[in-house]
One Martini backbone bead per residue (centre of mass of N, CA, C, O) as a GRO file, in nm:
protein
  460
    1UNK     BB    1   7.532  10.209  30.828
    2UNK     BB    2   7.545  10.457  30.967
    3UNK     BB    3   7.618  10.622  30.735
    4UNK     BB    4   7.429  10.615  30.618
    5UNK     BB    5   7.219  10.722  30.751
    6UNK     BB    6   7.328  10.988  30.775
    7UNK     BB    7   7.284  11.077  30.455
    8UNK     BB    8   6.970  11.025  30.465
    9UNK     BB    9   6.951  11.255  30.682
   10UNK     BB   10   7.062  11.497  30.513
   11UNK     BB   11   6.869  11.480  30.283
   12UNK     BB   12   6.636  11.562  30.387
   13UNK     BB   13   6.692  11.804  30.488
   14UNK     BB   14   6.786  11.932  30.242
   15UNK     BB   15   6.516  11.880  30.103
   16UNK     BB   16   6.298  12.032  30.324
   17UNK     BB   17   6.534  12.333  30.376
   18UNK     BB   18   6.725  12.319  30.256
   19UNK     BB   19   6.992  12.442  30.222
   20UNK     BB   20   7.329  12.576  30.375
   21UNK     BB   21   7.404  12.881  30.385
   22UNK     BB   22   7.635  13.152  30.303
   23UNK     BB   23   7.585  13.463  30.313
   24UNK     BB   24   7.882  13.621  30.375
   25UNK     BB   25   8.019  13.436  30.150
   26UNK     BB   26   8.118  13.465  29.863
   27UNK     BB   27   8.026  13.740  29.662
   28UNK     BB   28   8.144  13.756  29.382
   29UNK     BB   29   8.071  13.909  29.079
   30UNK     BB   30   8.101  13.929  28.775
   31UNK     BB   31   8.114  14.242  28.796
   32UNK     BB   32   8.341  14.279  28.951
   33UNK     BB   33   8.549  14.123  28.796
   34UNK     BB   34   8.464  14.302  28.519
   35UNK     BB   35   8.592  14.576  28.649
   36UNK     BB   36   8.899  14.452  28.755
   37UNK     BB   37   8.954  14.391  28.424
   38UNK     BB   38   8.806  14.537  28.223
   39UNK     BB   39   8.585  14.390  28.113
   40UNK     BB   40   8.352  14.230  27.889
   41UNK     BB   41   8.146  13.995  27.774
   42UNK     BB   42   8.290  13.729  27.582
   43UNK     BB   43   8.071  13.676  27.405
   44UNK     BB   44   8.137  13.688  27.087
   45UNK     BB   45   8.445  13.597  27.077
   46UNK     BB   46   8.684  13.509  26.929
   47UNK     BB   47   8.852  13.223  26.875
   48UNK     BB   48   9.150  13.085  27.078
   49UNK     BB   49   9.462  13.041  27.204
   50UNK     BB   50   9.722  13.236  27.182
   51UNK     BB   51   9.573  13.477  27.416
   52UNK     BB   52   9.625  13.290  27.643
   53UNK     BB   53   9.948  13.203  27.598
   54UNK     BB   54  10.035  13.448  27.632
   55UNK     BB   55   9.965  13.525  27.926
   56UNK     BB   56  10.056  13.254  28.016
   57UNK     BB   57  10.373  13.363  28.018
   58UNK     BB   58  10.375  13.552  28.166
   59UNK     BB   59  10.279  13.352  28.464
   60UNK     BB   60  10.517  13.121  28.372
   61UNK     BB   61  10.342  12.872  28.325
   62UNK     BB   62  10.139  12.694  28.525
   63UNK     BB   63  10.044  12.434  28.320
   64UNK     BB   64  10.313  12.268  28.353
   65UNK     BB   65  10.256  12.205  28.670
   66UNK     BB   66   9.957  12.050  28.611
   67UNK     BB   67   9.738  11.796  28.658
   68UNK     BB   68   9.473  11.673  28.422
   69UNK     BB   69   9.087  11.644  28.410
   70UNK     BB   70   8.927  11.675  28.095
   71UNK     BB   71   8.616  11.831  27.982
   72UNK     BB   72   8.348  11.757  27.769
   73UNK     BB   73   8.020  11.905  27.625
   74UNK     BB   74   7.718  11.963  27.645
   75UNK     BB   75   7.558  11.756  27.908
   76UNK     BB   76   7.727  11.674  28.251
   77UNK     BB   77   8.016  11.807  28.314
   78UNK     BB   78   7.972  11.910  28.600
   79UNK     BB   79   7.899  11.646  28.740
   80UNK     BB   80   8.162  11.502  28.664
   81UNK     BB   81   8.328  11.683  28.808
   82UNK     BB   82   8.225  11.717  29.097
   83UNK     BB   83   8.242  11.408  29.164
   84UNK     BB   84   8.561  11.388  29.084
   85UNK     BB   85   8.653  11.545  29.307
   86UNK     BB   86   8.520  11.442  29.562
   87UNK     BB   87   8.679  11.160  29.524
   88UNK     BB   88   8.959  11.270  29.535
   89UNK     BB   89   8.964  11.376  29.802
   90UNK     BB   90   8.877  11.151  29.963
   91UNK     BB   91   9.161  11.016  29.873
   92UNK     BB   92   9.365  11.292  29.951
   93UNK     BB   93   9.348  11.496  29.762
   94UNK     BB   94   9.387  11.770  29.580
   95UNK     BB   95   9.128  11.909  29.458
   96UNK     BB   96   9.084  12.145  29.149
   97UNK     BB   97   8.807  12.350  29.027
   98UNK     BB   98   8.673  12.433  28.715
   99UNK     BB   99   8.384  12.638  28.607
  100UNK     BB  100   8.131  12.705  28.342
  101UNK     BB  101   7.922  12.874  28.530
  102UNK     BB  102   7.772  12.995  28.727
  103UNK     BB  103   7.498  13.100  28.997
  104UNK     BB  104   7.583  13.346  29.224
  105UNK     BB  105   7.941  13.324  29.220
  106UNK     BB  106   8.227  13.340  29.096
  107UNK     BB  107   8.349  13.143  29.285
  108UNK     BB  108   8.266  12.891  29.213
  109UNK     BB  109   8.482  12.823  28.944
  110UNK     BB  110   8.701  12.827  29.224
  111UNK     BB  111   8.764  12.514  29.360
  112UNK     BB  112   8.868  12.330  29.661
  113UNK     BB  113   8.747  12.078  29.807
  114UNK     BB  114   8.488  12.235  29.783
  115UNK     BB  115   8.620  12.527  29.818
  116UNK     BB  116   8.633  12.828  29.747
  117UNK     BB  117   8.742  13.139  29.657
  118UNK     BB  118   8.810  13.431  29.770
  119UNK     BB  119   8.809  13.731  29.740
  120UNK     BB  120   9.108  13.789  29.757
  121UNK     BB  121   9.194  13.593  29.546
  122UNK     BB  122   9.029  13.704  29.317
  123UNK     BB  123   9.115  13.996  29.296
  124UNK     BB  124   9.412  13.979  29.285
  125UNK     BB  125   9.407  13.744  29.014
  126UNK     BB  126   9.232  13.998  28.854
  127UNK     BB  127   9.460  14.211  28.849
  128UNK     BB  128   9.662  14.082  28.735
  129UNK     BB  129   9.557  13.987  28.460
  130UNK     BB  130   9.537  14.269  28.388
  131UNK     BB  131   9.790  14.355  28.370
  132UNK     BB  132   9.957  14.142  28.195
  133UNK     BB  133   9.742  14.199  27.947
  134UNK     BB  134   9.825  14.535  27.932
  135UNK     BB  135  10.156  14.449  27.858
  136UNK     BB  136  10.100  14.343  27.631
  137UNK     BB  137  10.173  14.329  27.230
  138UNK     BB  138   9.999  14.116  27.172
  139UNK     BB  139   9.702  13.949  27.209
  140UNK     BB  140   9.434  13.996  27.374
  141UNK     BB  141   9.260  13.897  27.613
  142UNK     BB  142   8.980  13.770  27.740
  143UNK     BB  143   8.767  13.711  28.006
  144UNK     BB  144   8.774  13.406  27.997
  145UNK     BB  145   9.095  13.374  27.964
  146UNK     BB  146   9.160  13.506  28.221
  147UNK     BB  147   9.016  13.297  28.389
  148UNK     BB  148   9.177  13.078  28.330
  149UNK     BB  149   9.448  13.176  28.429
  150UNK     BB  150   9.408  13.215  28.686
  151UNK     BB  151   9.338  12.905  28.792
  152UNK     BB  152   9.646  12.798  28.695
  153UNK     BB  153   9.766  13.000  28.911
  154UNK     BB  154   9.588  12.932  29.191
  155UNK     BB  155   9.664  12.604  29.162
  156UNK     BB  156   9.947  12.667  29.227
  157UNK     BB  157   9.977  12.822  29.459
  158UNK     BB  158   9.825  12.560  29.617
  159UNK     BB  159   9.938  12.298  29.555
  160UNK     BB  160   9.782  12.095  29.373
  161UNK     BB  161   9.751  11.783  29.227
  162UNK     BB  162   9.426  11.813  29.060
  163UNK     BB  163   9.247  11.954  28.776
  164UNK     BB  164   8.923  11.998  28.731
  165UNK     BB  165   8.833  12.038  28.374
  166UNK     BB  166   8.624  12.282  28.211
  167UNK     BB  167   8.465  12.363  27.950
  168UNK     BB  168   8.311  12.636  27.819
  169UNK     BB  169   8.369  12.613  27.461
  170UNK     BB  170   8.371  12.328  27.303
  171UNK     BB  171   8.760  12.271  27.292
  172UNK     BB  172   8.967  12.326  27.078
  173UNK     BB  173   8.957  12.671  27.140
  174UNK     BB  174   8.934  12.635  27.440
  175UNK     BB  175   9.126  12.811  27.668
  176UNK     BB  176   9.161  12.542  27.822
  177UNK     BB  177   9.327  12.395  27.555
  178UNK     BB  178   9.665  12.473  27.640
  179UNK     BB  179   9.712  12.195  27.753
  180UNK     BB  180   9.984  11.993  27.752
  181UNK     BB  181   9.892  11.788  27.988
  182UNK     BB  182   9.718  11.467  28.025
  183UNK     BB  183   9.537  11.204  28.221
  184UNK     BB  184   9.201  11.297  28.092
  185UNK     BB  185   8.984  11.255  27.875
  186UNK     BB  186   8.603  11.387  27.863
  187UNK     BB  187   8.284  11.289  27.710
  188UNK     BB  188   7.998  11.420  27.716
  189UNK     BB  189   7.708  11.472  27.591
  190UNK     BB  190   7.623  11.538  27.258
  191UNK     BB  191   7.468  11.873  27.095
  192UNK     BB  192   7.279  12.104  26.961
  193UNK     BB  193   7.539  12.389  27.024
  194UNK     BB  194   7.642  12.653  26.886
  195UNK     BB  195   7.595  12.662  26.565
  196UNK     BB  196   7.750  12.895  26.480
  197UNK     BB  197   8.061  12.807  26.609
  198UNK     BB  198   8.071  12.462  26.575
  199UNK     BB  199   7.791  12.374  26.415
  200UNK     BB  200   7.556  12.200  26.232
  201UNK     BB  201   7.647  11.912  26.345
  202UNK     BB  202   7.740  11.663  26.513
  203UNK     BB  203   8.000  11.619  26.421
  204UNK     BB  204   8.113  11.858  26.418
  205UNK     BB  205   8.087  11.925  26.725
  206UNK     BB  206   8.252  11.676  26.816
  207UNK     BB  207   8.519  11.763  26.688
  208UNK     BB  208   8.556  11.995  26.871
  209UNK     BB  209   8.504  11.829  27.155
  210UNK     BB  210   8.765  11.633  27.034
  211UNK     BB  211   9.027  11.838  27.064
  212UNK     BB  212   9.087  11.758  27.382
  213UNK     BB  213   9.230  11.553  27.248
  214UNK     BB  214   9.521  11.354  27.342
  215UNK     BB  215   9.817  11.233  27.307
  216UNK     BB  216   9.831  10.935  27.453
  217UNK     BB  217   9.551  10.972  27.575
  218UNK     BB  218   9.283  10.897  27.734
  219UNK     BB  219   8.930  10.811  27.676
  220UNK     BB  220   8.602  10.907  27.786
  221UNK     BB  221   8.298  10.805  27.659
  222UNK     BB  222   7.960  10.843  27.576
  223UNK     BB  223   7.719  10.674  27.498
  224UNK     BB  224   7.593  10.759  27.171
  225UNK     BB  225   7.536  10.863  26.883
  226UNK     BB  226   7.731  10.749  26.632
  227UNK     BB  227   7.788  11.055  26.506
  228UNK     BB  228   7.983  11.038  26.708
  229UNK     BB  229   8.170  10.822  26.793
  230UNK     BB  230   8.299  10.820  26.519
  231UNK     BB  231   8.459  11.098  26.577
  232UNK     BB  232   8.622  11.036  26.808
  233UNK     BB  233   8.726  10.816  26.740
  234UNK     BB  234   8.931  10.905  26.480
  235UNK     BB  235   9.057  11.100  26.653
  236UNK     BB  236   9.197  10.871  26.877
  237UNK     BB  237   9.347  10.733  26.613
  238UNK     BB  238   9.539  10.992  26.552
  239UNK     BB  239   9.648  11.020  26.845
  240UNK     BB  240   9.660  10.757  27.001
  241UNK     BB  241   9.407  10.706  27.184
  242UNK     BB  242   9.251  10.561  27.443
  243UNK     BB  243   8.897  10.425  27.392
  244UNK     BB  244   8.632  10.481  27.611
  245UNK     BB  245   8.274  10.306  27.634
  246UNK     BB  246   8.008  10.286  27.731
  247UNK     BB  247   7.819  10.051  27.902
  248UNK     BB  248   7.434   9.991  27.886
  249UNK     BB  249   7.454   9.658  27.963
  250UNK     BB  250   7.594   9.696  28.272
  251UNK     BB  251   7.339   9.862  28.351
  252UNK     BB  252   7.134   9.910  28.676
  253UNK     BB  253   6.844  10.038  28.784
  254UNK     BB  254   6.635  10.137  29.047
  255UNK     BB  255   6.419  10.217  29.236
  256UNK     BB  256   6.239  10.516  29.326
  257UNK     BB  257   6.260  10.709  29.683
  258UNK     BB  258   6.175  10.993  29.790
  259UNK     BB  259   6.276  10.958  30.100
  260UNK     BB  260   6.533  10.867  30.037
  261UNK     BB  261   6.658  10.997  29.764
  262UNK     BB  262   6.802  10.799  29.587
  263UNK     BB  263   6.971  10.650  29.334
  264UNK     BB  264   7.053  10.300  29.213
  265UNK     BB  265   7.315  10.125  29.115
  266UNK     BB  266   7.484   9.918  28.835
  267UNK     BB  267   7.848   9.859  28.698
  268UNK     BB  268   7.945   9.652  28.651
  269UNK     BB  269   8.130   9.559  28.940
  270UNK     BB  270   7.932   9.767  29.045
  271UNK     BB  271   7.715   9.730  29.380
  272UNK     BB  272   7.494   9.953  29.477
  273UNK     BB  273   7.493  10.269  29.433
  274UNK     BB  274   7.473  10.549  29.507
  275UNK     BB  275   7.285  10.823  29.406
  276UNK     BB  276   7.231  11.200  29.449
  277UNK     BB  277   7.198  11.224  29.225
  278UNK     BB  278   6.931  11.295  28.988
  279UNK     BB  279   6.845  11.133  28.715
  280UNK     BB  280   6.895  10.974  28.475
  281UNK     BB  281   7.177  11.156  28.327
  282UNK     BB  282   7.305  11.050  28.624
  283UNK     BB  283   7.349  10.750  28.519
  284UNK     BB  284   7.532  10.820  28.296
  285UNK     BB  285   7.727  10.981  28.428
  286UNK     BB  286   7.800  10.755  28.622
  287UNK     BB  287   7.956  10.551  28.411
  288UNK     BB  288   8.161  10.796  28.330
  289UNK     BB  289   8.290  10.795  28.580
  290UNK     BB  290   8.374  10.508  28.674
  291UNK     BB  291   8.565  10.526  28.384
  292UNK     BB  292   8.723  10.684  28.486
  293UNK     BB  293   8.867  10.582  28.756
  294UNK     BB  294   8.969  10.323  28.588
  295UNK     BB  295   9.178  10.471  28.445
  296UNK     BB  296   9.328  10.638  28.657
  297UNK     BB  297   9.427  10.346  28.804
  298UNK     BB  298   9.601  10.276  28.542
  299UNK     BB  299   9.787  10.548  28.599
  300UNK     BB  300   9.829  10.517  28.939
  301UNK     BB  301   9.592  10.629  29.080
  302UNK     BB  302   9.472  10.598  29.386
  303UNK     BB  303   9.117  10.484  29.470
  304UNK     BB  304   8.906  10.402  29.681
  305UNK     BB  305   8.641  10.226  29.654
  306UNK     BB  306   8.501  10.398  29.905
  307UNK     BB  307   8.525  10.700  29.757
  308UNK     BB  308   8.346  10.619  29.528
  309UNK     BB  309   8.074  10.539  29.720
  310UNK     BB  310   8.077  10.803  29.857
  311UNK     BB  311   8.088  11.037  29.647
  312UNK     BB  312   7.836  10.962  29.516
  313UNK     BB  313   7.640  11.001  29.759
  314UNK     BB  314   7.732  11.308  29.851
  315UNK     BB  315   7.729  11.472  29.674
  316UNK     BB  316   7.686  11.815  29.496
  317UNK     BB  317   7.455  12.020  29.260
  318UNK     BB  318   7.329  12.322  29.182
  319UNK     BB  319   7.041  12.305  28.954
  320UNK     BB  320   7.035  11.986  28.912
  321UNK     BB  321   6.784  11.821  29.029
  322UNK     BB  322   6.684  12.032  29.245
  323UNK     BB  323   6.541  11.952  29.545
  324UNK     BB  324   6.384  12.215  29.746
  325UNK     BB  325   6.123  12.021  29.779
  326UNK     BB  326   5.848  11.801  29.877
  327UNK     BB  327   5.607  11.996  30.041
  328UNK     BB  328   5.580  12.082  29.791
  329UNK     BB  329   5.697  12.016  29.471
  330UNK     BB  330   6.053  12.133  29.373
  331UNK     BB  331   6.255  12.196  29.070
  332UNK     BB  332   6.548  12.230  28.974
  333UNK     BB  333   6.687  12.354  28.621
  334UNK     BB  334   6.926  12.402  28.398
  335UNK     BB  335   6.787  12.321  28.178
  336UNK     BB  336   6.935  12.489  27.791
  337UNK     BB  337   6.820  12.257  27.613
  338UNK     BB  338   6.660  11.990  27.430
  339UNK     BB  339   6.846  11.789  27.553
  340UNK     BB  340   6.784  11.825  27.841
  341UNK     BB  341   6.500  11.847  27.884
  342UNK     BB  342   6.452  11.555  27.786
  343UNK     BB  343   6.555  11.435  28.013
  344UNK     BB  344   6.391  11.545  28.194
  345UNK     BB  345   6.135  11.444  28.162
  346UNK     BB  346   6.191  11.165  28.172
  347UNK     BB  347   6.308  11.188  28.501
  348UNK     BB  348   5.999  11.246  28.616
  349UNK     BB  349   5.867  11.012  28.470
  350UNK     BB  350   6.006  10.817  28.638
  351UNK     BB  351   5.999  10.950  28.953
  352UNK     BB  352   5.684  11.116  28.908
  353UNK     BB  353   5.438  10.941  28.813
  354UNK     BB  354   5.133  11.143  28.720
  355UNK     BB  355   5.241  11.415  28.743
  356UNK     BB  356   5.165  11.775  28.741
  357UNK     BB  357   5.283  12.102  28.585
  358UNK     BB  358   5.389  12.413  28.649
  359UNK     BB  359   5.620  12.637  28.460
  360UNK     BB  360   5.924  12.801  28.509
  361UNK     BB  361   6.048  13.028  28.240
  362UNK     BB  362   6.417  13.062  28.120
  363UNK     BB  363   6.557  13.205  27.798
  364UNK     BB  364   6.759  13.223  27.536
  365UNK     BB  365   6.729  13.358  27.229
  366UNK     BB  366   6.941  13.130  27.089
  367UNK     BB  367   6.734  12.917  27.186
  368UNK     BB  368   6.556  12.640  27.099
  369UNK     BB  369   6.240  12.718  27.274
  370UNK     BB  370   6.003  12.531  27.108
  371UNK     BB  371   6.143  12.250  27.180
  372UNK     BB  372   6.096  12.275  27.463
  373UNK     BB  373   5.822  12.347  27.531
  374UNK     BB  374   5.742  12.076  27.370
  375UNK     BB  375   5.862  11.887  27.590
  376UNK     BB  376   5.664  11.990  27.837
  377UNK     BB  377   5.362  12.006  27.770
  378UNK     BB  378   5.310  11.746  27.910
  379UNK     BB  379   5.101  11.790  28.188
  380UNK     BB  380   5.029  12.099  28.181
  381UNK     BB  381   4.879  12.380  28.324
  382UNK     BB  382   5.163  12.588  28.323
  383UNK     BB  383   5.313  12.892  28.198
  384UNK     BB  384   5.607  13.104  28.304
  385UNK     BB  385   5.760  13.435  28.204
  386UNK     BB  386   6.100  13.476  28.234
  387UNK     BB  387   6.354  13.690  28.233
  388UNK     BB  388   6.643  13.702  28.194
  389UNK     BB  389   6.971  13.912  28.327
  390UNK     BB  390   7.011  13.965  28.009
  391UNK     BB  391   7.052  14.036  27.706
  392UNK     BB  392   7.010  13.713  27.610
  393UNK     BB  393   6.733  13.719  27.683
  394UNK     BB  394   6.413  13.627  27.675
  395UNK     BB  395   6.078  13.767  27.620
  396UNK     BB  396   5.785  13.688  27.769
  397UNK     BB  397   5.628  13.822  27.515
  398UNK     BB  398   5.736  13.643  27.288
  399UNK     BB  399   5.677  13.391  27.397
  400UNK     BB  400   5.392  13.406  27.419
  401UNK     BB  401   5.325  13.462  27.104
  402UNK     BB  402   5.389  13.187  27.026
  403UNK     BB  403   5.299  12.967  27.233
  404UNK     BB  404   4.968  13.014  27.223
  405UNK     BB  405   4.986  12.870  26.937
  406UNK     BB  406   5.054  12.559  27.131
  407UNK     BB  407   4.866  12.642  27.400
  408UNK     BB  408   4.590  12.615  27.619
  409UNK     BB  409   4.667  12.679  27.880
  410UNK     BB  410   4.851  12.903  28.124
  411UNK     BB  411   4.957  13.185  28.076
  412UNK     BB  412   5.236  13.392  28.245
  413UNK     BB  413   5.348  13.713  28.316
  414UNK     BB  414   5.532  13.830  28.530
  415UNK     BB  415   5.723  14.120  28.623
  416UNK     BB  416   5.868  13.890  28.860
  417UNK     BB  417   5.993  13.652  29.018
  418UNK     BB  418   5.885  13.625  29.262
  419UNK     BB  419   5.566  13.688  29.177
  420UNK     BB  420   5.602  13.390  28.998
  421UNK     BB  421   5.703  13.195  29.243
  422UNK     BB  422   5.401  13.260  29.414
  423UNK     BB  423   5.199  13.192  29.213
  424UNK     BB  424   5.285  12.938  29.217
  425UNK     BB  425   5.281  12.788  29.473
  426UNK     BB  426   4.989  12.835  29.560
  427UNK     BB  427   4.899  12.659  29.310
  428UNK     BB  428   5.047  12.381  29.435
  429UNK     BB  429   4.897  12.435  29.740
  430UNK     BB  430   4.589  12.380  29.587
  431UNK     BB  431   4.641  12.086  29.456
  432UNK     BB  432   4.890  11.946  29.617
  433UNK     BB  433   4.907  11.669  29.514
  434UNK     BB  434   5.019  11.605  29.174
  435UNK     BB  435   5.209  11.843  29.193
  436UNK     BB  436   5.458  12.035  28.997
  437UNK     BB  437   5.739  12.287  29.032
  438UNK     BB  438   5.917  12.376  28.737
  439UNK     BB  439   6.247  12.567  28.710
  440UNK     BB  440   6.375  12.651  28.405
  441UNK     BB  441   6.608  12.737  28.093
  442UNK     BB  442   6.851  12.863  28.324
  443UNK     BB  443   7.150  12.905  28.496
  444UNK     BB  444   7.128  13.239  28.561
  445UNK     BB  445   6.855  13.171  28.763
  446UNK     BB  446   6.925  12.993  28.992
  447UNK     BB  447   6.994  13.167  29.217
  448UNK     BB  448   6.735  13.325  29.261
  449UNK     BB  449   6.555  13.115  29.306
  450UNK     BB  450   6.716  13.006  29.601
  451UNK     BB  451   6.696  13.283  29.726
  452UNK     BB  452   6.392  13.251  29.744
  453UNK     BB  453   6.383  12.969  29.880
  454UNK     BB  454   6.493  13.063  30.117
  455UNK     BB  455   6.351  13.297  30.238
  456UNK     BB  456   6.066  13.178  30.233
  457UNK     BB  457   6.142  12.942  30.440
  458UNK     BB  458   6.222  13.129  30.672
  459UNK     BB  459   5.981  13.286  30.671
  460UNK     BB  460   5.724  13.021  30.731
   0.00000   0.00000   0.00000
């Protein structure tokens, strides 16, 4: 009971006042990164594993020596790493988690027991990949691939029990699916993304993202869509791996206070168990921990049932349904596709009913934004367009006039991030109760929305 007590009280403190940030360490940012590597931006660049496999073969094979629990997915894929990390640490183990994008700085992709890596083992072990890459003679990696073998360098190096491995993009040929052996593989939610690259069809992606399935090795899938489903079984069948797949007949979720916190769920054996993330698409995410936990244990790995109901009570994961602020209410979501969108919005109706919304967003050129812009639509008073600071942001000034012939409301283009964040903030403070400011649309944004609201409420 004091237990409860306490962590109700952190989570309050963290969401009236935002979390406790360091401000001085790990800071280390992708161009810092990619300065020392030498090397430009990965996207769009061919994929395929030879040019990881070549890197690593310098490095030793550091993959050979490390046992991971590998995760795939459209969405959801960083909550289920990150629960899974939380909850493998509290039960004793040194467990390392790789994860992208970042939010703030690069240190976050790669961390030890929710530890960061430091600037120092950053730079160094990114001088190394450089060094290493140029020295080759086959096919060079780019920058994600080196980055991927940085990971199973340092969790060698720290001598890491677990490696909770998210992949990047897609799967099968996914820098990180180099890997010879897995405890478990893990497939959250897939939907239509980066249909350039991995197919035009759910099966086709579905496809893609089964490829991370490895012989004899379990698979926990979310239960999802028939035709992903069907693909996944296909592909179990033929490596001959035991195929875990959730089942929603078995969740029970409970009614959600905000002052509480906490959403509360049942699941097969596992009775109100509470879950720190917020947001429905965190209870189906929550089946797939428990389902995965319970694979764990059936291949011998001790996980006491207390760090399991611990550790989901407790995670913490920014940028996803996070509560910045409660009063007004203030919602940060990294959700940057119609499929994660529509979660939120559900989320939102769930958690919020009868909420009018306020709508800060932005959204990178290639994703289908016409169709999150209208999961958004009802309920909302008005939206903001900021472009995200890289060449793939879609203009505000773009996103006006398409959307503005299927919106009524108030349509707002800032010069600045700052300035379109206090433009909302002013209106919700004079709305007071059942209006809500939602925050979305790209990752890459969520770092400076929250160093902007922890800015502006120290210093208010």
């Amino acid at each position: 009971m004091l237990f409860i007590v306490f962590a109700t009280l952190f989570f309050c403190g963290k969401t009236l006042f935002l979390y406790k940030y360091e401000e001085d360490n790990f800071k280390m940012t992708w161009e810092e990164c990619m300065e020392t590597l030498g090397v430009n931006d990965w996207y769009g660049c061919k994929m395929g594993l030879q040019p990881t496999r070549n890197l690593l073969k310098k490095c030793g094979n550091p993959e050979n020596k490390l046992r991971f629990i590998h995760i795939a997915g459209s969405n959801g894929k960083g909550s289920v790493a990150k629960s899974l990390q939380q909850i493998l640490t509290l039960s004793g183990y040194k467990t390392g988690m790789y994860i992208s994008p970042h939010i703030e700085s690069m240190n976050e992709r790669y961390t030890i027991d929710g530890e960061m890596i430091s600037d120092e083992d950053l730079k160094r072990l990114c001088l190394k990949m450089r060094e290493l890459s140029e020295s080759l003679e086959e096919e060079k990696p780019n920058s994600f691939e080196m980055l991927t073998a940085l990971a199973f360098c340092y969790f060698l190096e720290k001598g890491v029990d677990y490696v909770v491995l998210e992949v990047g993009l897609g799967g099968r040929l996914d820098a990180t699916n180099v890997i010879p052996h897995k405890e478990l593989s893990i497939i959250a939610h897939i939907g239509l993304e980066h249909t350039a690259i991995l197919g035009d069809t759910l099966e086709e992606i579905a496809r893609e993202k089964g490829g991370i399935i490895a012989e004899d090795t379990p698979v926990v899938l979310m239960h999802q869509k028939p035709d992903v489903m069907e693909e996944i079984r296909r592909i179990c069948k033929e490596k001959n791996a035991k195929l875990h797949i959730t089942n929603p007949k078995y969740f029970h979720s409970y009614s959600f206070h905000i002052d509480n916190g906490y959403q509360y769920f049942s699941y097969r054996e596992r009775k109100e168990y509470a879950l720190s993330l917020l947001g429905d698409y965190q209870l189906d995410n929550a089946m797939v921990i428990c389902d995965a936990i319970d694979c764990l244990k059936e291949r011998g790995i001790s996980i006491p049932e207390d760090c399991v109901k611990q550790g989901l009570m407790t995670v913490t994961w920014p940028g996803r349904f996070e509560i910045l602020k409660k009063r007004p209410l203030i919602i940060l979501d990294g959700a940057h596709n119609p499929q994660a969108v529509n979660s939120l919005v559900r989320s939102i109706e769930m958690l919020f009913p009868n909420y009018k919304k306020r709508i800060f967003f932005s959204v990178m050129a290639d994703k289908d934004y016409m169709t999150m812009l209208e999961l958004l639509k009802n309920n909302t008073l008005s939206f903001s367009f900021f472009q995200v600071e890289t060449h793939r942001g879609q203009s505000p000034e773009v996103l006006k006039k398409e959307w503005q012939e299927h919106f009524s409301g108030e349509i707002y283009c800032p010069n600045t991030l700052e300035e379109g964040l206090e433009w909302n903030l002013n209106a919700v403070k004079k709305e007071e109760e059942k209006t809500l400011l939602l925050c979305l649309g790209s990752l890459y944004q969520v770092g400076q929305i929250r160093n902007f609201f922890r800015n502006y409420y120290s210093s208010h």
